[in-house]
Short mmCIF file of C-alpha atoms and ligand atoms in Angstrom, two decimals:
data_model
loop_
_atom_site.label_atom_id
_atom_site.label_comp_id
_atom_site.label_asym_id
_atom_site.label_seq_id
_atom_site.Cartn_x
_atom_site.Cartn_y
_atom_site.Cartn_z
CA MET A 1 29.55 -24.20 87.38
CA PRO A 2 32.00 -24.16 84.41
CA ALA A 3 30.53 -22.91 81.13
CA GLN A 4 29.41 -25.72 78.82
CA ARG A 5 31.91 -26.45 76.01
CA THR A 6 30.59 -25.54 72.58
CA PHE A 7 31.44 -26.95 69.14
CA ASP A 8 31.66 -25.71 65.54
CA LEU A 9 30.14 -28.98 64.30
CA VAL A 10 27.17 -30.57 66.03
CA ILE A 11 25.42 -33.77 64.94
CA ALA A 12 21.90 -34.53 66.19
CA ALA A 13 20.59 -38.06 65.71
CA ASN A 14 18.00 -40.07 67.64
CA ARG A 15 20.69 -42.45 68.85
CA LEU A 16 24.22 -41.88 70.05
CA PRO A 17 26.77 -44.19 68.35
CA VAL A 18 26.75 -46.28 71.53
CA ASP A 19 23.90 -47.61 73.68
CA ALA A 20 24.10 -47.64 77.46
CA VAL A 21 23.47 -50.97 79.19
CA THR A 22 22.92 -50.56 82.94
CA GLY A 23 23.89 -53.67 84.91
CA ALA A 24 22.23 -54.98 88.10
CA ASP A 25 24.92 -53.10 90.10
CA GLY A 26 23.90 -49.83 88.41
CA LYS A 27 27.12 -49.67 86.42
CA ILE A 28 26.86 -48.54 82.79
CA THR A 29 28.62 -50.38 79.98
CA TRP A 30 28.41 -49.23 76.35
CA ARG A 31 27.79 -51.21 73.18
CA ARG A 32 27.62 -50.10 69.56
CA SER A 33 24.16 -48.94 68.45
CA PRO A 34 22.48 -50.70 65.53
CA GLY A 35 21.88 -49.29 62.04
CA GLY A 36 23.52 -47.70 59.04
CA LEU A 37 23.36 -44.14 60.37
CA VAL A 38 25.79 -45.01 63.16
CA THR A 39 28.12 -46.95 60.84
CA ALA A 40 28.36 -43.96 58.48
CA MET A 41 28.52 -41.12 60.98
CA GLU A 42 31.08 -42.85 63.18
CA SER A 43 33.59 -42.81 60.31
CA VAL A 44 32.65 -39.25 59.37
CA MET A 45 33.11 -37.92 62.92
CA HIS A 46 36.38 -39.75 63.43
CA GLY A 47 39.08 -37.07 63.72
CA ARG A 48 36.66 -34.12 63.56
CA GLU A 49 36.19 -32.23 66.84
CA GLY A 50 32.42 -32.33 66.96
CA ALA A 51 29.57 -33.00 69.37
CA TRP A 52 27.00 -35.76 68.88
CA VAL A 53 23.63 -35.12 70.54
CA GLY A 54 21.48 -38.26 70.88
CA TRP A 55 19.64 -40.73 73.09
CA ALA A 56 21.68 -43.34 74.97
CA GLY A 57 19.15 -46.13 74.29
CA GLU A 58 17.67 -46.59 77.79
CA PRO A 59 14.70 -44.78 79.35
CA GLY A 60 15.31 -42.45 82.30
CA LYS A 61 18.00 -40.05 83.38
CA ALA A 62 20.57 -39.29 80.66
CA PRO A 63 24.16 -40.39 81.39
CA ARG A 64 26.71 -37.60 81.84
CA ALA A 65 28.38 -36.11 78.73
CA PHE A 66 31.53 -38.00 77.74
CA THR A 67 34.12 -38.28 74.99
CA GLN A 68 34.79 -41.42 72.95
CA ASN A 69 37.14 -41.76 69.96
CA SER A 70 37.36 -37.95 69.73
CA MET A 71 33.54 -37.70 69.57
CA HIS A 72 31.98 -35.53 72.25
CA LEU A 73 28.79 -37.37 73.15
CA ARG A 74 25.93 -35.37 74.66
CA PRO A 75 23.13 -37.70 75.81
CA VAL A 76 19.49 -36.54 75.64
CA ARG A 77 17.02 -37.88 78.23
CA LEU A 78 14.05 -39.97 77.05
CA ASP A 79 11.57 -40.96 79.75
CA GLN A 80 9.60 -44.19 79.49
CA ASP A 81 6.59 -42.42 77.94
CA ASP A 82 8.91 -40.70 75.42
CA VAL A 83 10.27 -44.10 74.40
CA VAL A 84 6.76 -45.51 73.97
CA ASP A 85 5.16 -42.49 72.26
CA TYR A 86 7.98 -40.66 70.42
CA TYR A 87 10.36 -43.52 69.51
CA GLU A 88 8.21 -46.66 69.25
CA GLY A 89 4.96 -44.86 68.41
CA GLN A 90 5.37 -41.83 66.18
CA SER A 91 8.83 -42.66 64.80
CA ASN A 92 8.54 -46.41 64.25
CA ASP A 93 4.81 -47.21 64.08
CA CYS A 94 3.75 -44.17 62.06
CA LEU A 95 6.59 -42.46 60.16
CA TRP A 96 8.64 -45.62 59.44
CA PRO A 97 5.79 -47.49 57.65
CA ILE A 98 4.57 -44.36 55.81
CA TYR A 99 8.12 -43.64 54.59
CA HIS A 100 8.54 -47.29 53.48
CA ASP A 101 5.57 -47.65 51.12
CA ALA A 102 3.21 -48.71 53.97
CA ILE A 103 4.53 -52.30 53.86
CA VAL A 104 2.66 -52.63 57.16
CA PRO A 105 -0.20 -50.24 57.95
CA ALA A 106 0.82 -47.02 59.72
CA LYS A 107 -0.88 -46.09 62.98
CA PHE A 108 -1.86 -42.53 63.88
CA ARG A 109 -2.17 -41.39 67.52
CA ARG A 110 -2.51 -37.81 68.80
CA ARG A 111 -0.52 -38.69 71.92
CA TRP A 112 2.41 -39.84 69.76
CA ARG A 113 2.49 -36.54 67.86
CA THR A 114 2.56 -34.57 71.10
CA ALA A 115 5.47 -36.68 72.32
CA TYR A 116 7.27 -36.23 68.98
CA GLU A 117 7.04 -32.43 69.38
CA ARG A 118 8.12 -32.65 73.01
CA VAL A 119 11.22 -34.75 72.27
CA ASN A 120 12.17 -32.79 69.14
CA THR A 121 12.02 -29.63 71.30
CA ARG A 122 14.34 -31.26 73.85
CA PHE A 123 16.82 -32.15 71.10
CA ALA A 124 16.69 -28.60 69.67
CA GLU A 125 17.33 -27.12 73.15
CA GLN A 126 20.27 -29.42 73.74
CA VAL A 127 21.79 -28.62 70.34
CA ALA A 128 21.30 -24.88 70.96
CA LYS A 129 23.38 -25.24 74.15
CA VAL A 130 26.37 -27.01 72.58
CA ALA A 131 26.55 -25.19 69.22
CA ALA A 132 29.24 -22.50 69.04
CA PRO A 133 28.33 -19.13 67.44
CA GLY A 134 27.84 -19.69 63.68
CA ALA A 135 28.21 -23.48 64.10
CA THR A 136 27.23 -26.08 61.52
CA VAL A 137 24.44 -28.32 62.80
CA TRP A 138 23.73 -31.57 60.99
CA VAL A 139 20.39 -33.14 61.96
CA HIS A 140 19.67 -36.76 60.96
CA ASP A 141 16.69 -38.82 59.98
CA TYR A 142 12.94 -39.07 60.33
CA GLN A 143 12.89 -39.03 64.13
CA LEU A 144 14.02 -35.37 64.23
CA GLN A 145 12.11 -33.64 61.44
CA LEU A 146 10.89 -30.77 63.65
CA VAL A 147 14.36 -29.95 64.99
CA PRO A 148 15.47 -27.64 62.11
CA ALA A 149 12.62 -25.11 62.64
CA LEU A 150 12.71 -25.41 66.44
CA LEU A 151 16.45 -24.82 66.46
CA ARG A 152 16.25 -21.86 64.07
CA LYS A 153 13.90 -20.15 66.56
CA LEU A 154 16.48 -20.61 69.33
CA ARG A 155 19.65 -20.00 67.29
CA SER A 156 19.26 -18.02 64.07
CA ASP A 157 23.08 -17.76 63.81
CA VAL A 158 23.74 -21.46 63.06
CA ARG A 159 23.72 -23.20 59.68
CA ILE A 160 21.30 -26.13 59.71
CA GLY A 161 21.36 -29.22 57.48
CA TRP A 162 19.18 -32.33 57.67
CA PHE A 163 19.77 -35.69 56.00
CA ASN A 164 17.18 -38.43 55.65
CA HIS A 165 18.66 -41.94 55.82
CA ILE A 166 15.39 -43.52 54.74
CA PRO A 167 13.16 -42.89 51.68
CA PHE A 168 10.84 -39.86 51.52
CA PRO A 169 7.35 -41.06 50.54
CA PRO A 170 5.23 -40.11 47.53
CA VAL A 171 2.86 -37.26 48.37
CA GLU A 172 -0.21 -39.54 48.20
CA LEU A 173 1.16 -41.55 51.15
CA PHE A 174 2.66 -38.57 52.99
CA MET A 175 -0.76 -36.86 52.88
CA GLN A 176 -2.30 -39.59 55.03
CA MET A 177 -0.42 -38.32 58.05
CA PRO A 178 -2.22 -36.01 60.44
CA GLY A 179 0.10 -33.06 61.12
CA ARG A 180 1.80 -33.46 57.72
CA GLU A 181 2.19 -29.67 57.18
CA GLY A 182 3.99 -29.41 60.54
CA ILE A 183 6.61 -31.91 59.38
CA LEU A 184 7.30 -29.97 56.17
CA GLU A 185 7.49 -26.70 58.13
CA GLY A 186 9.83 -28.33 60.63
CA LEU A 187 12.18 -29.46 57.85
CA LEU A 188 12.04 -26.08 56.13
CA GLY A 189 13.78 -24.58 59.16
CA ALA A 190 16.98 -26.04 57.62
CA ASP A 191 19.19 -24.38 55.00
CA PHE A 192 19.80 -27.62 53.11
CA LEU A 193 17.91 -30.94 53.07
CA GLY A 194 19.73 -34.04 51.83
CA PHE A 195 18.00 -37.20 50.55
CA GLN A 196 19.30 -40.59 49.45
CA ARG A 197 17.90 -40.50 45.92
CA LYS A 198 16.57 -37.91 43.46
CA PRO A 199 13.01 -39.33 43.66
CA ASP A 200 13.08 -38.80 47.46
CA ALA A 201 13.98 -35.11 47.04
CA ALA A 202 11.36 -34.81 44.29
CA ASN A 203 8.71 -36.32 46.60
CA PHE A 204 9.58 -33.77 49.29
CA LEU A 205 9.43 -30.84 46.85
CA ARG A 206 6.10 -32.07 45.48
CA ALA A 207 4.69 -32.31 49.03
CA CYS A 208 5.81 -28.71 49.72
CA ARG A 209 4.23 -27.48 46.49
CA GLY A 210 0.97 -29.31 47.19
CA LEU A 211 0.53 -28.74 50.90
CA LEU A 212 2.16 -25.41 51.78
CA ASP A 213 1.90 -21.81 50.69
CA VAL A 214 5.40 -21.75 49.19
CA THR A 215 6.95 -21.41 45.74
CA VAL A 216 9.13 -24.25 44.47
CA ARG A 217 11.58 -23.49 41.67
CA GLY A 218 13.84 -26.36 40.61
CA ASP A 219 15.15 -27.86 43.84
CA VAL A 220 14.67 -24.71 45.95
CA VAL A 221 11.68 -23.92 48.17
CA HIS A 222 11.04 -20.17 48.57
CA LEU A 223 9.24 -19.31 51.81
CA PRO A 224 6.92 -16.34 52.43
CA ASP A 225 9.43 -14.91 54.98
CA GLY A 226 12.09 -14.55 52.23
CA ARG A 227 14.20 -17.58 53.19
CA SER A 228 15.03 -20.29 50.64
CA VAL A 229 15.78 -23.95 51.31
CA ARG A 230 17.44 -26.35 48.88
CA ALA A 231 16.53 -30.06 48.75
CA SER A 232 18.75 -32.44 46.81
CA ALA A 233 20.04 -36.03 46.60
CA VAL A 234 23.36 -36.85 48.32
CA PRO A 235 23.58 -40.68 48.44
CA ILE A 236 25.31 -42.05 51.54
CA SER A 237 28.18 -44.55 51.37
CA VAL A 238 30.67 -46.63 53.37
CA ASP A 239 34.22 -46.25 54.66
CA TYR A 240 35.78 -47.93 51.62
CA ASN A 241 39.43 -47.60 52.73
CA GLY A 242 38.73 -48.76 56.29
CA LEU A 243 36.83 -51.81 55.05
CA ARG A 244 39.50 -52.68 52.45
CA GLU A 245 42.16 -52.45 55.10
CA LEU A 246 40.22 -54.74 57.43
CA ALA A 247 39.43 -57.20 54.62
CA GLY A 248 43.14 -57.33 53.75
CA ASP A 249 44.21 -57.98 57.35
CA PRO A 250 45.67 -61.52 57.57
CA ALA A 251 43.78 -62.17 60.84
CA VAL A 252 40.47 -61.31 59.15
CA GLN A 253 41.35 -63.42 56.10
CA GLN A 254 42.19 -66.29 58.42
CA ARG A 255 38.83 -65.84 60.16
CA ALA A 256 37.05 -65.86 56.76
CA ALA A 257 38.75 -69.17 55.95
CA GLU A 258 37.72 -70.53 59.36
CA ILE A 259 34.10 -69.51 58.77
CA ARG A 260 34.11 -71.41 55.46
CA GLU A 261 35.55 -74.43 57.20
CA GLN A 262 33.07 -74.24 60.09
CA LEU A 263 30.25 -74.18 57.56
CA GLY A 264 31.55 -77.47 56.13
CA ASP A 265 33.59 -76.01 53.25
CA PRO A 266 30.56 -75.80 50.95
CA LYS A 267 30.82 -74.96 47.26
CA HIS A 268 28.59 -71.89 47.71
CA ILE A 269 28.02 -69.61 50.70
CA LEU A 270 25.03 -67.29 50.39
CA LEU A 271 24.80 -64.47 52.93
CA GLY A 272 22.10 -62.08 54.16
CA VAL A 273 22.81 -59.31 56.70
CA ASP A 274 19.92 -57.18 57.90
CA ARG A 275 18.23 -55.68 60.90
CA LEU A 276 15.23 -57.92 61.55
CA ASP A 277 12.86 -55.43 59.89
CA TYR A 278 9.83 -56.04 57.65
CA THR A 279 11.28 -53.62 55.08
CA LYS A 280 14.22 -55.97 54.39
CA GLY A 281 12.28 -58.68 52.52
CA LEU A 282 13.57 -61.53 54.69
CA ARG A 283 10.47 -63.66 54.20
CA HIS A 284 10.68 -63.33 50.39
CA ARG A 285 14.35 -64.37 50.47
CA LEU A 286 13.67 -67.40 52.69
CA LYS A 287 10.76 -68.45 50.52
CA ALA A 288 12.97 -68.35 47.43
CA TYR A 289 15.75 -70.31 49.14
CA GLY A 290 13.33 -72.90 50.56
CA GLU A 291 11.78 -73.44 47.11
CA LEU A 292 15.21 -73.81 45.46
CA LEU A 293 16.06 -76.54 47.97
CA GLN A 294 12.67 -78.17 47.53
CA SER A 295 12.98 -78.30 43.75
CA GLY A 296 16.52 -79.68 43.93
CA ASP A 297 17.98 -76.63 42.13
CA LEU A 298 20.14 -76.21 45.20
CA ASP A 299 21.80 -79.08 46.99
CA PRO A 300 22.18 -78.47 50.75
CA SER A 301 25.37 -80.51 50.80
CA GLU A 302 26.92 -77.95 48.42
CA THR A 303 25.23 -74.71 49.41
CA VAL A 304 24.68 -73.02 52.76
CA PHE A 305 22.82 -69.84 53.50
CA VAL A 306 23.93 -67.68 56.45
CA GLN A 307 21.37 -65.13 57.58
CA VAL A 308 22.48 -62.53 60.13
CA ALA A 309 19.34 -60.87 61.52
CA THR A 310 20.16 -58.12 63.98
CA PRO A 311 17.59 -57.70 66.78
CA SER A 312 15.58 -54.52 66.20
CA ARG A 313 12.63 -52.67 67.82
CA GLU A 314 11.59 -55.84 69.60
CA ARG A 315 8.73 -54.35 71.62
CA LEU A 316 6.71 -53.45 68.52
CA ALA A 317 4.08 -55.96 67.41
CA ALA A 318 5.05 -55.86 63.71
CA TYR A 319 8.66 -56.74 64.59
CA ARG A 320 7.68 -59.50 67.05
CA GLU A 321 5.39 -61.00 64.45
CA LEU A 322 8.11 -60.88 61.79
CA ARG A 323 10.60 -62.55 64.11
CA GLY A 324 8.12 -65.36 64.76
CA GLN A 325 7.51 -65.86 61.04
CA VAL A 326 11.21 -65.79 60.13
CA GLU A 327 12.20 -68.22 62.88
CA LEU A 328 9.38 -70.60 61.95
CA GLU A 329 10.55 -70.59 58.33
CA VAL A 330 14.20 -71.07 59.34
CA GLY A 331 13.16 -74.08 61.44
CA ARG A 332 11.04 -75.47 58.60
CA ILE A 333 13.81 -75.13 56.01
CA ASN A 334 16.39 -76.73 58.29
CA GLY A 335 13.98 -79.47 59.38
CA GLU A 336 13.16 -80.40 55.80
CA HIS A 337 16.54 -79.95 54.11
CA SER A 338 19.54 -79.95 56.46
CA PRO A 339 21.85 -82.94 56.09
CA ILE A 340 22.67 -84.72 59.37
CA GLY A 341 25.47 -82.80 61.09
CA SER A 342 25.12 -79.52 59.19
CA THR A 343 22.50 -76.87 58.48
CA ALA A 344 21.11 -75.63 55.18
CA LEU A 345 20.43 -72.27 56.82
CA THR A 346 22.54 -70.78 59.60
CA TYR A 347 20.49 -68.13 61.41
CA LEU A 348 22.32 -65.66 63.68
CA HIS A 349 20.09 -63.33 65.70
CA ARG A 350 22.69 -61.11 67.35
CA SER A 351 25.25 -58.37 66.79
CA PHE A 352 28.87 -59.03 65.83
CA PRO A 353 32.08 -57.01 66.03
CA ARG A 354 33.10 -55.19 62.87
CA THR A 355 35.97 -57.62 62.13
CA GLU A 356 33.60 -60.60 62.26
CA MET A 357 31.20 -58.86 59.85
CA VAL A 358 34.05 -58.19 57.41
CA ALA A 359 35.18 -61.82 57.66
CA LEU A 360 31.62 -62.95 56.91
CA PHE A 361 31.41 -60.63 53.88
CA ALA A 362 34.77 -61.92 52.65
CA ALA A 363 33.71 -65.57 53.11
CA ALA A 364 30.43 -65.22 51.21
CA ASP A 365 30.17 -66.04 47.50
CA VAL A 366 26.84 -64.30 46.99
CA LEU A 367 25.27 -61.56 49.10
CA ILE A 368 21.48 -61.55 48.97
CA VAL A 369 19.83 -58.16 49.58
CA THR A 370 16.06 -58.19 49.03
CA PRO A 371 14.43 -55.16 50.72
CA LEU A 372 10.92 -54.20 49.67
CA ARG A 373 12.05 -50.61 50.28
CA ASP A 374 15.36 -49.30 51.66
CA GLY A 375 16.79 -45.76 51.69
CA MET A 376 20.26 -46.99 50.67
CA ASN A 377 21.40 -50.36 52.12
CA LEU A 378 24.97 -49.97 53.28
CA VAL A 379 25.42 -53.73 53.60
CA ALA A 380 25.55 -54.03 49.78
CA LYS A 381 28.27 -51.37 49.53
CA GLU A 382 30.21 -52.94 52.43
CA TYR A 383 30.25 -56.29 50.61
CA VAL A 384 31.65 -54.60 47.49
CA ALA A 385 34.42 -52.95 49.55
CA CYS A 386 35.36 -56.29 51.17
CA HIS A 387 35.80 -58.18 47.87
CA ALA A 388 38.53 -57.87 45.29
CA ASP A 389 37.39 -59.47 42.03
CA ASP A 390 35.24 -62.32 43.24
CA GLY A 391 31.74 -62.45 44.67
CA ALA A 392 28.32 -61.35 43.51
CA ILE A 393 25.32 -59.42 44.85
CA VAL A 394 21.66 -60.15 44.29
CA LEU A 395 20.16 -56.71 44.92
CA SER A 396 16.59 -55.50 45.16
CA GLU A 397 15.60 -52.75 42.74
CA PHE A 398 13.86 -51.07 45.67
CA THR A 399 17.05 -50.09 47.49
CA GLY A 400 18.84 -46.76 47.04
CA ALA A 401 22.01 -48.78 46.43
CA ALA A 402 20.55 -50.22 43.20
CA ASP A 403 20.95 -46.79 41.52
CA GLU A 404 24.74 -46.91 41.91
CA LEU A 405 25.32 -50.69 41.98
CA SER A 406 23.63 -51.29 38.65
CA ARG A 407 26.08 -54.17 37.90
CA ALA A 408 24.63 -56.21 40.75
CA TYR A 409 22.16 -58.98 39.86
CA LEU A 410 19.09 -56.78 40.22
CA CYS A 411 15.80 -58.34 41.26
CA ASN A 412 12.20 -57.62 42.20
CA PRO A 413 11.84 -59.49 45.52
CA HIS A 414 8.05 -59.71 45.10
CA ASP A 415 8.57 -61.94 42.05
CA ILE A 416 9.72 -65.14 43.78
CA ASP A 417 10.25 -67.11 40.53
CA LYS A 418 12.47 -64.38 39.07
CA LEU A 419 14.26 -63.99 42.41
CA LYS A 420 15.06 -67.73 42.34
CA GLN A 421 16.41 -67.46 38.77
CA THR A 422 18.49 -64.42 39.72
CA ILE A 423 20.02 -66.23 42.73
CA LEU A 424 20.94 -69.20 40.50
CA GLN A 425 22.41 -66.89 37.84
CA ALA A 426 24.50 -65.03 40.43
CA MET A 427 25.77 -68.36 41.77
CA HIS A 428 26.57 -69.95 38.44
CA ASP A 429 27.83 -67.11 36.22
CA PRO A 430 31.51 -67.63 35.27
CA PRO A 431 34.27 -65.95 37.34
CA GLY A 432 34.99 -63.53 34.46
CA GLU A 433 31.45 -62.16 34.65
CA HIS A 434 31.70 -61.79 38.44
CA ARG A 435 35.02 -60.00 38.01
CA ARG A 436 33.65 -57.50 35.49
CA ARG A 437 30.63 -56.71 37.65
CA MET A 438 32.54 -56.45 40.93
CA ARG A 439 35.27 -54.23 39.42
CA SER A 440 32.73 -51.79 38.11
CA MET A 441 30.89 -51.66 41.45
CA ARG A 442 34.17 -51.32 43.33
CA ARG A 443 35.13 -48.25 41.30
CA THR A 444 31.79 -46.68 42.19
CA VAL A 445 32.08 -47.33 45.94
CA MET A 446 35.76 -46.35 46.03
CA THR A 447 35.06 -42.99 44.32
CA ASN A 448 31.92 -42.25 46.28
CA ASP A 449 32.87 -43.30 49.80
CA VAL A 450 31.47 -42.03 53.08
CA GLN A 451 34.01 -39.19 53.41
CA HIS A 452 33.07 -38.01 49.93
CA TRP A 453 29.40 -38.11 50.99
CA ALA A 454 30.05 -36.05 54.12
CA GLU A 455 32.10 -33.46 52.21
CA ASP A 456 29.42 -33.31 49.54
CA PHE A 457 26.69 -32.78 52.14
CA LEU A 458 28.62 -30.11 54.06
CA THR A 459 29.60 -28.25 50.87
CA ASN A 460 25.97 -28.25 49.75
CA LEU A 461 24.97 -26.98 53.19
CA GLN A 462 27.47 -24.11 53.13
CA ALA A 463 26.44 -23.04 49.61
CA ALA A 464 22.66 -23.39 50.14
CA PRO A 465 20.33 -22.25 48.74
CA HIS A 466 22.76 -22.18 45.81
CA LYS A 467 24.17 -25.31 44.22
CA PRO A 468 27.93 -25.51 44.86
CA LYS A 469 30.02 -25.35 41.69
CA GLY A 470 31.14 -28.75 40.40
CA HIS A 471 28.78 -30.62 42.73
CA ARG A 472 25.84 -32.77 41.79
P1 LIG B 1 19.81 -50.14 58.35
O1 LIG B 1 20.36 -48.77 58.57
O2 LIG B 1 18.39 -50.13 57.89
O3 LIG B 1 20.00 -51.06 59.52
P2 LIG B 1 22.03 -50.62 56.42
O4 LIG B 1 22.28 -51.80 55.54
O5 LIG B 1 22.10 -49.32 55.72
O6 LIG B 1 20.61 -50.86 57.13
O7 LIG B 1 23.10 -50.58 57.59
C1 LIG B 1 23.24 -51.63 58.52
C2 LIG B 1 24.60 -51.51 59.19
O8 LIG B 1 24.62 -52.35 60.34
C3 LIG B 1 25.74 -51.97 58.31
O9 LIG B 1 26.88 -51.20 58.59
C4 LIG B 1 25.95 -53.44 58.75
O10 LIG B 1 27.25 -53.94 58.52
C5 LIG B 1 25.66 -53.33 60.23
N1 LIG B 1 25.14 -54.59 60.77
C6 LIG B 1 24.04 -55.26 60.37
N2 LIG B 1 23.85 -56.37 61.12
C7 LIG B 1 24.84 -56.41 62.02
C8 LIG B 1 25.19 -57.31 63.08
N3 LIG B 1 24.44 -58.39 63.37
N4 LIG B 1 26.28 -57.04 63.80
C9 LIG B 1 27.02 -55.94 63.54
N5 LIG B 1 26.75 -55.05 62.56
C10 LIG B 1 25.66 -55.27 61.81
O1 LIG B 2 18.98 -45.67 58.95
C1 LIG B 2 17.77 -46.09 59.41
C2 LIG B 2 17.66 -46.21 60.91
O2 LIG B 2 16.36 -46.03 61.25
C3 LIG B 2 18.41 -45.23 61.76
O3 LIG B 2 17.76 -44.02 61.93
C4 LIG B 2 18.45 -46.00 63.02
O4 LIG B 2 19.48 -45.61 63.84
C5 LIG B 2 18.65 -47.42 62.56
O5 LIG B 2 18.00 -47.50 61.35
C6 LIG B 2 18.25 -48.47 63.57
O6 LIG B 2 16.97 -48.29 64.10
P1 LIG B 2 16.72 -48.01 65.64
O7 LIG B 2 17.53 -46.80 65.99
O8 LIG B 2 15.25 -47.79 65.73
O9 LIG B 2 17.18 -49.22 66.38
#
């Protein structure tokens, strides 16, 4: 058997950038995986000779290793019970709610934690096989928090970084989790830990100080074995140049014009783009829009709302329930307010190609982003990249993006009256005000794009536990 090829850069993430779909004839086709992690890491890996270790999205035997767009994909097997207990259970019914302010109650099951350890071990073993001597290994997100320590045991020669795409919870919430010390110890196997925002890194450091026998000085955790681990904020971003290029493409501009026309050439197009997730504040947004139509502040013959709601985690009760509630509300709003022959609210529950998403962003006058908690929210930054001087964003204060996009129309989505006022202000402010706000946000996204984020992360990782000179 030929020796397995090894790589100087290895990414480990729960999902590969593509999901396998096995047809009735047993043939596999591939489609893009959902979520911001994939959007960001796809652009980062483009042109770098690296391996990506992850699950192919279906239970059972892992497909064979393959190469796509210069990315060397190395699928990890998840059996049906791994999917139920590690992915749906521990990752998405326990960690996800705890890390998002317990918007829905978290569930704790011993079986899930065992599966989490089992699958994290499998990931660490797979990474250990494909990492070249002295390689850089970049582990991603809350599904793989034990991988850093497990990998260090197998391969003490590699440099290990971990980045959390979602928030890190306050210690009072984190403490609820059985096995909480194990998670911190798992993460502390890394050399550098990256978080979206400073408060996320601070929450992690506080949890270490409170729950482990370690010393924390500044942003460095000193372990009893003499190792030190740095934890710091490195906010993720989007492929600004790629998006600008697409938005400037005449075919995409033509498509944006067509979308406007198909929607009846309204005066205002409002847009929401989210995975159908309870963290995204979809119900709050629909409530505000419904009330604005009801009160006559918005006229459905002049304004349309397009909500793209990507299917997500559909086997979990909380997600099924949310889908039911959202679709009921969409039906109610359209039933009560749509003029004959058009709809006040266009609801699209499916995935679209990148060009179609860019055309939608370009066509929209106001983007509405109302998460109750969100690590970053790349959609907001994508909208900025797709607009020149026009457009506006209503943006929840509870997103990581709000730190950098402070010229958006910031809102508290829990305050429906204020949210309604903010939507109206964003719609009716003069073009000069939109221009000033969008220009300022564009400068931010252009300077801090996804390549800058990746370089920043990797430089921090190489310098850890020291802070690299000239870096934040
Ligand atoms: P999350 O990672 O929680 O899903 P983000 O806003 O950070 O949220 O990232 C979502 C990513 O998925 C963005 O790149 C967005 O453009 C993309 N996306 C969202 N909905 C769709 C869809 N229906 N079709 C294609 N891409 C989508
Ligand atoms: O960035 C948040 C995130 O959870 C990613 O880890 C994940 O890939 C994405 O959202 C979509 O979720 P899922 O992989 O569970 O479909």
